[in-house]
XYZ file of C-alpha atoms in Angstrom:
517
model
C 0.000 0.000 0.000
C 1.398 3.404 -0.941
C 2.247 5.858 1.803
C 1.663 9.563 2.210
C 2.206 12.251 4.780
C -0.220 15.051 5.514
C -0.859 16.978 8.710
C -2.278 20.220 7.350
C -5.807 19.948 8.828
C -7.154 19.665 12.358
C -8.570 16.165 12.006
C -5.261 14.574 10.942
C -4.868 10.967 12.075
C -4.039 10.463 15.769
C -3.257 14.174 15.980
C 0.078 13.521 14.246
C -0.377 12.982 10.511
C -2.171 10.887 7.907
C 0.204 8.270 6.459
C -1.991 5.714 4.666
C -5.055 7.702 3.591
C -6.405 11.090 4.514
C -9.053 11.349 7.208
C -10.578 13.892 4.791
C -11.069 11.032 2.299
C -8.192 11.661 -0.101
C -6.096 8.729 -1.262
C -2.353 8.448 -0.760
C -1.862 8.970 -4.503
C -3.821 12.237 -4.286
C -1.797 13.498 -1.339
C 1.460 12.663 -3.092
C 0.335 14.429 -6.257
C -0.514 17.511 -4.185
C 3.030 17.374 -2.784
C 4.352 17.081 -6.327
C 2.265 20.075 -7.367
C 3.707 22.074 -4.464
C 7.200 21.187 -5.674
C 6.250 22.247 -9.202
C 4.987 25.593 -7.879
C 8.237 26.129 -5.967
C 10.191 25.438 -9.174
C 8.006 27.932 -11.029
C 8.626 30.557 -8.343
C 12.386 30.071 -8.712
C 12.172 30.489 -12.493
C 9.768 33.416 -12.569
C 10.154 37.129 -12.071
C 7.617 39.276 -10.288
C 4.989 40.934 -12.454
C 4.123 37.921 -14.597
C 0.350 37.553 -14.337
C 0.336 34.123 -15.978
C 2.713 32.903 -13.275
C 0.663 34.495 -10.522
C -2.481 32.790 -11.769
C -0.790 29.397 -11.968
C 0.568 29.779 -8.434
C -2.753 30.835 -6.914
C -4.637 28.089 -8.745
C -2.079 25.459 -7.760
C -1.946 26.414 -4.100
C -5.743 26.449 -3.922
C -5.861 22.914 -5.372
C -3.835 21.675 -2.382
C -6.208 23.049 0.277
C -8.058 20.350 2.242
C -11.376 19.158 0.755
C -10.845 20.743 -2.674
C -9.396 18.233 -5.138
C -9.852 14.459 -4.979
C -9.330 13.727 -8.677
C -5.785 12.590 -9.459
C -6.151 13.336 -13.168
C -7.144 16.935 -12.453
C -4.110 17.412 -10.198
C -1.794 15.839 -12.790
C -3.138 18.272 -15.353
C -2.311 21.153 -13.000
C 1.235 19.819 -12.517
C 1.754 19.501 -16.267
C 0.449 23.006 -16.847
C 2.795 24.362 -14.166
C 5.787 22.476 -15.578
C 5.138 23.791 -19.080
C 5.123 27.333 -17.772
C 8.331 26.732 -15.802
C 10.037 25.286 -18.890
C 8.966 28.267 -20.977
C 10.810 30.469 -18.466
C 13.942 28.320 -18.606
C 13.363 26.835 -15.170
C 14.099 23.392 -13.709
C 11.064 21.101 -14.012
C 12.787 18.451 -11.905
C 11.206 20.186 -8.874
C 14.192 21.043 -6.659
C 11.900 21.191 -3.611
C 11.370 17.635 -2.325
C 8.365 17.729 0.005
C 9.482 14.570 1.780
C 12.626 16.435 2.782
C 10.465 19.203 4.217
C 8.193 16.778 6.081
C 11.229 15.121 7.689
C 13.166 18.296 8.468
C 14.213 19.371 11.961
C 11.094 20.026 14.069
C 11.178 23.815 14.319
C 12.274 24.279 10.703
C 9.502 21.962 9.504
C 6.985 23.683 11.765
C 7.710 27.239 10.630
C 7.886 26.290 6.953
C 4.619 24.382 7.309
C 2.995 27.464 8.852
C 4.233 29.445 5.877
C 3.085 26.920 3.279
C -0.324 26.315 4.821
C -0.812 30.040 5.363
C -0.095 30.655 1.676
C -2.517 27.907 0.681
C -5.265 29.569 2.680
C -4.426 33.013 1.336
C -4.444 31.645 -2.209
C -8.126 30.787 -1.798
C -8.910 34.414 -0.942
C -6.744 35.741 -3.769
C -8.532 33.352 -6.135
C -11.998 34.639 -5.198
C -10.886 38.248 -5.553
C -9.354 37.573 -8.962
C -12.567 35.964 -10.210
C -14.229 39.330 -9.582
C -11.423 41.201 -11.344
C -9.406 42.312 -8.318
C -5.748 41.568 -7.617
C -2.881 43.057 -5.624
C 0.723 42.925 -6.823
C 2.076 42.732 -3.260
C -0.109 39.708 -2.516
C 0.851 37.925 -5.738
C 4.550 38.651 -5.267
C 4.562 37.229 -1.732
C 3.488 33.819 -3.015
C 6.702 33.662 -5.044
C 8.777 34.834 -2.090
C 7.225 32.286 0.227
C 7.546 29.378 -2.191
C 11.212 30.171 -2.771
C 11.826 30.089 0.980
C 10.443 26.553 1.409
C 13.507 24.918 -0.110
C 16.087 27.408 1.163
C 18.132 27.539 4.328
C 16.670 30.090 6.732
C 17.259 30.779 10.406
C 14.432 30.202 12.858
C 14.078 33.968 13.343
C 13.959 34.538 9.594
C 11.276 31.891 9.151
C 9.223 33.311 11.998
C 9.532 36.692 10.308
C 8.250 35.196 7.043
C 5.288 33.687 8.874
C 4.409 37.077 10.317
C 4.848 38.649 6.881
C 2.442 36.065 5.501
C -0.079 37.251 8.088
C 0.469 40.878 7.127
C 0.025 40.137 3.434
C -3.079 38.055 4.144
C -4.657 41.125 5.748
C -4.151 42.928 2.431
C -5.598 39.939 0.625
C -8.710 39.821 2.827
C -9.139 43.567 2.398
C -8.924 43.075 -1.361
C -11.582 40.365 -1.301
C -13.797 42.465 0.947
C -13.535 45.305 -1.568
C -14.241 42.938 -4.459
C -17.334 41.514 -2.787
C -18.837 44.788 -1.582
C -18.119 46.793 -4.738
C -19.618 43.994 -6.829
C -22.600 42.970 -4.688
C -23.118 45.832 -2.214
C -22.603 46.162 1.537
C -24.109 43.212 3.441
C -27.366 43.909 5.282
C -28.796 42.049 8.291
C -30.946 39.317 6.771
C -33.067 36.476 8.140
C -32.631 33.198 6.252
C -34.936 30.187 6.494
C -33.591 26.667 6.937
C -36.711 25.136 5.358
C -36.981 23.984 1.742
C -39.950 25.051 -0.391
C -41.737 22.631 -2.729
C -40.328 22.272 -6.231
C -36.973 21.823 -7.985
C -33.905 23.275 -6.298
C -30.128 23.561 -6.402
C -27.862 23.748 -3.355
C -24.680 25.820 -3.774
C -21.791 25.099 -1.417
C -18.417 26.734 -0.939
C -17.436 30.389 -0.948
C -17.482 31.746 -4.503
C -20.111 34.491 -4.843
C -19.492 34.853 -8.573
C -20.508 31.258 -9.247
C -23.657 31.776 -7.194
C -24.494 34.915 -9.151
C -24.023 33.149 -12.487
C -26.221 30.280 -11.376
C -28.924 32.682 -10.159
C -28.923 34.394 -13.552
C -29.149 31.090 -15.422
C -31.977 29.734 -13.249
C -34.069 32.894 -13.303
C -37.573 32.171 -14.584
C -36.979 28.408 -14.860
C -38.834 27.330 -11.741
C -35.711 26.278 -9.901
C -35.015 27.622 -6.421
C -31.475 28.101 -5.130
C -30.279 27.419 -1.579
C -26.935 28.164 0.000
C -24.953 25.661 2.040
C -22.155 26.038 4.568
C -19.944 29.058 3.986
C -22.234 30.348 1.236
C -24.856 31.421 3.820
C -23.629 35.080 4.011
C -24.472 35.504 0.304
C -28.062 36.189 1.386
C -26.951 39.495 2.897
C -25.505 41.057 -0.274
C -28.138 43.368 -1.860
C -27.441 42.378 -5.479
C -27.693 38.673 -4.639
C -30.673 38.825 -2.288
C -32.552 40.679 -5.049
C -33.055 37.304 -6.758
C -36.416 36.080 -5.459
C -35.504 32.439 -6.078
C -32.546 32.601 -3.667
C -34.747 30.975 -1.060
C -32.810 29.905 1.999
C -29.991 27.809 3.454
C -29.881 24.016 3.188
C -28.422 22.076 6.092
C -25.654 22.988 8.454
C -21.862 22.897 8.293
C -19.809 21.100 5.638
C -18.954 18.023 7.698
C -22.632 17.009 7.926
C -23.165 16.836 4.162
C -22.958 13.051 3.821
C -25.983 12.748 6.104
C -27.859 15.853 4.951
C -27.350 15.169 1.216
C -28.298 11.494 1.507
C -30.915 10.949 -1.235
C -31.322 14.732 -1.628
C -34.057 15.635 -4.122
C -32.091 18.490 -5.655
C -28.789 19.139 -7.415
C -25.668 20.259 -5.529
C -22.908 22.502 -6.872
C -19.530 22.739 -5.117
C -17.701 25.959 -5.967
C -14.689 25.715 -3.626
C -13.468 23.514 -0.808
C -15.819 21.848 1.724
C -16.372 18.751 -0.456
C -16.386 15.381 1.293
C -16.193 11.955 -0.395
C -19.477 11.612 -2.232
C -21.800 8.759 -1.262
C -23.518 6.664 -3.964
C -26.951 7.775 -2.717
C -26.421 11.278 -4.124
C -23.375 11.049 -6.429
C -25.562 11.402 -9.524
C -26.681 14.887 -8.487
C -23.414 16.517 -7.367
C -21.466 18.840 -9.679
C -18.148 20.663 -9.302
C -16.644 23.797 -10.785
C -13.471 25.945 -10.540
C -10.609 23.999 -8.870
C -12.905 21.525 -7.107
C -12.685 18.000 -8.517
C -13.898 14.525 -7.648
C -13.691 11.321 -9.732
C -16.830 10.573 -11.701
C -18.612 13.875 -11.094
C -19.639 16.263 -13.871
C -17.376 19.312 -13.824
C -18.607 22.686 -15.092
C -15.696 24.321 -16.876
C -14.668 27.871 -17.625
C -17.659 28.431 -19.903
C -19.824 28.372 -16.745
C -22.728 26.731 -18.488
C -24.738 25.306 -15.592
C -27.292 23.650 -17.874
C -26.455 20.102 -16.624
C -27.002 21.232 -13.015
C -30.309 22.915 -13.845
C -31.582 19.974 -15.890
C -30.762 17.537 -13.082
C -32.625 19.711 -10.568
C -35.675 19.753 -12.836
C -35.503 15.964 -13.274
C -35.349 15.381 -9.525
C -38.271 17.728 -8.941
C -37.543 18.628 -5.329
C -39.754 17.759 -2.359
C -43.455 17.882 -3.399
C -44.533 19.073 0.042
C -41.364 20.956 0.859
C -39.103 19.931 3.699
C -38.749 21.251 7.217
C -35.140 21.488 8.326
C -33.457 23.089 11.325
C -30.098 24.095 12.656
C -28.362 21.745 15.074
C -30.176 23.353 18.022
C -33.612 23.202 16.429
C -33.897 26.750 15.102
C -35.506 27.386 11.711
C -34.094 30.864 11.043
C -30.501 32.049 10.692
C -29.496 35.706 10.689
C -26.462 36.935 8.777
C -25.195 40.193 7.286
C -23.510 41.955 10.208
C -20.399 42.896 8.269
C -18.066 45.599 9.464
C -19.936 48.267 7.495
C -23.172 47.469 9.312
C -21.568 47.159 12.741
C -19.627 50.401 12.386
C -22.759 52.206 11.221
C -24.125 51.749 14.761
C -20.756 52.154 16.485
C -21.986 55.084 18.568
C -24.817 52.957 19.948
C -22.399 50.118 20.721
C -19.911 52.435 22.412
C -22.660 54.044 24.500
C -23.851 50.585 25.598
C -20.327 49.704 26.702
C -19.860 52.970 28.578
C -23.232 52.511 30.262
C -22.285 49.007 31.356
C -25.016 47.341 29.292
C -22.368 45.498 27.250
C -19.601 44.133 29.437
C -17.631 42.059 26.952
C -17.336 41.018 23.302
C -16.421 37.496 22.250
C -15.354 36.620 18.725
C -16.331 32.936 18.533
C -15.691 31.768 15.012
C -13.598 29.782 12.605
C -13.962 26.383 10.972
C -16.324 23.623 11.953
C -15.362 19.959 11.723
C -16.275 16.413 12.680
C -13.685 15.802 15.376
C -15.129 15.485 18.913
C -14.832 18.498 21.196
C -16.495 21.134 19.037
C -19.612 21.188 21.207
C -17.384 23.387 23.382
C -18.274 26.333 21.159
C -22.021 25.772 21.522
C -21.702 25.570 25.297
C -19.427 28.610 25.412
C -21.969 30.753 23.563
C -24.908 29.411 25.578
C -23.099 30.117 28.851
C -21.762 33.566 27.925
C -23.436 36.131 30.239
C -26.426 38.029 28.846
C -24.493 41.301 29.001
C -21.985 40.034 26.418
C -22.076 40.137 22.609
C -20.979 37.272 20.360
C -19.344 38.124 17.033
C -19.007 35.154 14.721
C -17.887 34.209 11.219
C -17.020 31.180 9.064
C -18.732 27.792 9.321
C -17.930 27.321 13.021
C -21.028 29.428 13.683
C -23.279 26.505 12.731
C -22.665 25.163 16.218
C -24.860 27.961 17.604
C -26.184 30.274 14.871
C -29.755 29.020 15.188
C -29.900 29.988 18.885
C -31.979 32.994 19.941
C -29.666 34.943 22.250
C -31.840 38.061 22.376
C -30.462 41.590 22.224
C -28.987 44.358 24.356
C -30.817 47.612 23.798
C -31.706 46.637 20.254
C -28.219 45.304 19.461
C -28.428 41.555 18.711
C -26.237 39.501 21.004
C -25.241 37.247 18.095
C -23.732 39.042 15.091
C -22.821 36.877 12.083
C -20.124 38.805 10.220
C -19.879 36.433 7.244
C -17.424 33.966 5.722
C -13.985 33.089 7.085
C -12.372 35.826 4.979
C -14.617 38.332 6.776
C -12.211 38.084 9.690
C -10.993 41.274 8.006
C -14.263 42.892 9.073
C -13.838 41.727 12.662
C -10.374 43.291 12.665
C -11.838 46.570 11.338
C -14.383 46.581 14.172
C -11.720 45.829 16.799
C -9.499 48.637 15.538
C -12.456 51.058 15.510
C -13.315 50.181 19.118
C -9.664 50.574 20.024
C -9.638 54.073 18.586
C -12.956 55.013 20.214
C -11.835 53.954 23.672
C -8.268 55.179 23.296
C -6.911 51.761 24.216
C -4.917 49.049 22.508
C -6.809 46.112 21.036
C -5.437 43.843 23.766
C -6.871 46.191 26.412
C -10.409 46.066 25.049
C -13.180 43.932 26.611
C -12.760 41.636 23.621
C -11.683 37.997 23.572
C -11.046 35.712 20.608
C -12.117 32.088 20.939
C -11.378 30.376 17.635
C -11.924 26.977 16.057
C -9.720 25.829 13.219
C -9.815 23.079 10.630
C -7.909 23.945 7.463
C -5.448 26.320 5.871
C -7.597 29.444 5.685
C -7.773 29.371 9.453
C -3.967 29.194 9.501
C -3.500 32.358 7.443
C -6.095 34.194 9.562
C -4.283 33.173 12.745
C -1.016 34.473 11.265
C -2.775 37.744 10.455
C -4.025 38.143 14.010
C -0.579 37.362 15.427
C 1.097 39.769 13.004
C -1.166 42.502 14.396
C 0.099 41.743 17.883
C -3.238 40.395 19.128
C -2.632 38.347 22.256
C -4.333 35.694 24.347
C -6.231 34.006 21.524
C -7.905 30.788 22.658
C -7.804 28.118 19.956
C -9.200 24.622 19.598
C -10.456 22.000 19.592
C -6.825 20.851 19.352
C -3.517 22.481 18.534
C -2.057 22.051 15.019
C 0.054 18.922 14.638
C 2.530 20.897 12.537
C 3.355 23.293 15.379
C 6.435 21.896 17.128
C 6.936 22.211 20.905
C 9.632 24.828 20.296
C 7.470 26.944 18.028
C 4.503 26.549 20.365
C 6.620 27.903 23.217
C 7.415 30.972 21.121
C 3.732 31.507 20.284
C 2.738 31.108 23.924
C 5.462 33.386 25.276
C 5.205 36.075 22.608
C 1.465 36.038 21.890
C -0.190 34.196 24.772
C -1.724 31.645 22.378
C -3.812 29.329 24.555
C -5.573 25.994 23.959
C -9.246 25.970 24.947
C -10.121 24.071 28.137
C -13.764 24.054 29.279
C -16.388 26.733 28.594
C -16.847 27.465 32.302
C -13.130 27.750 33.037
C -12.387 29.832 29.951
C -15.309 32.215 30.550
C -14.227 32.723 34.135
C -10.679 33.456 33.009
C -11.617 35.765 30.137
C -14.125 37.760 32.179
C -11.872 38.119 35.220
């Protein structure tokens, strides 16, 4: 049996690394091809000069392909490697891939740890750069850093230099998230607080999963007037808050909960499903004939919608399946039938005076940012309990799919300010940072002196780049769970604890007592 090595996600086998097959469902051959693609990208970075947009696109595409739960199709990954090698050869580079990933995986602990942080951070950032580029937005500084980071993976660097590169990755990711925020809001408008049903109406429907708003928009245009309703899934939920997307009357609601529950929730689904980015799990036979992929997502045997973006096969399958004749009642994991989203930084800052007055009056005692990735590994009920037990004079900010642990709870409000504010997708961590900096300025205090605590859940590489961003801003005392990354060595962990106060979660009661002390 072939072997592999992968420890880039939170659920990695035994908390150490997947060596036979990925817990995510990828085969050893797939993991090894992703390593080969990473080596090909490093070779391209060595051959290329900054400013080459064809190179930048190949690098962003290739890094995105290696993110967890994106690509399961070996042929698709081979095609990406071949494309990368051809570009490297055209630049006179070495297509023998000087970077051997096995050498990196078996390097000295701290060297391996810091380079892994850099690589996984770049993979996460590549996803954000990809989404921005689809909407016509790019940043030269962001693109150029990918080349710089890839070159560093195979080079000798001191521990201090590597730690500096990790922090630089965080700084650049802030620019990247700001770019994507600009792309989304200038294209679709500023998100507005919006109530979203979890129930499914009678008739044909399509479920859209992932993060790519452009794909959702194209599908909405192509389904208009055809009697097919569209539902979001997972990280696509915040799409309901964008004015230009919510204007489509057949964007009906949100199907199911977080990504890791799809194999149960999609079992014998009576609609078609389109995956636009990561979040794909191995597809069960009971619904494989109604799942489609697009962009860099790939899975053996599924119909892939290419660059022409003709979603006719998806629409026709939805019409054939017909939907649920009587509709279907669905709820969040806590039984709620309505989710509220759309509290982006623009909305929150528009009522900043009201928020500040509530803090000064003692009505709001503390803010908690409880967000990040969801996942299947035990221990994530911590986040539900934490939110349920947070005192009624506290406000919960949330983002990314981790919110599905509690986003159907009714937490009430404080003087008209909802206690639970869904700020959007994982990339909308940029918005949370904007709010924190605004509060810092209003109160004349540093961010670390504010009544604000970050309690984060992580799963994959986008969470890694966001963590690096927060650390690069000097934000301290972040609580993270449900487990610490396997790729963080004891030596590097000591640095993160001593310099930034990074703390593993314990129990909701103990952590609340500590954070509110």
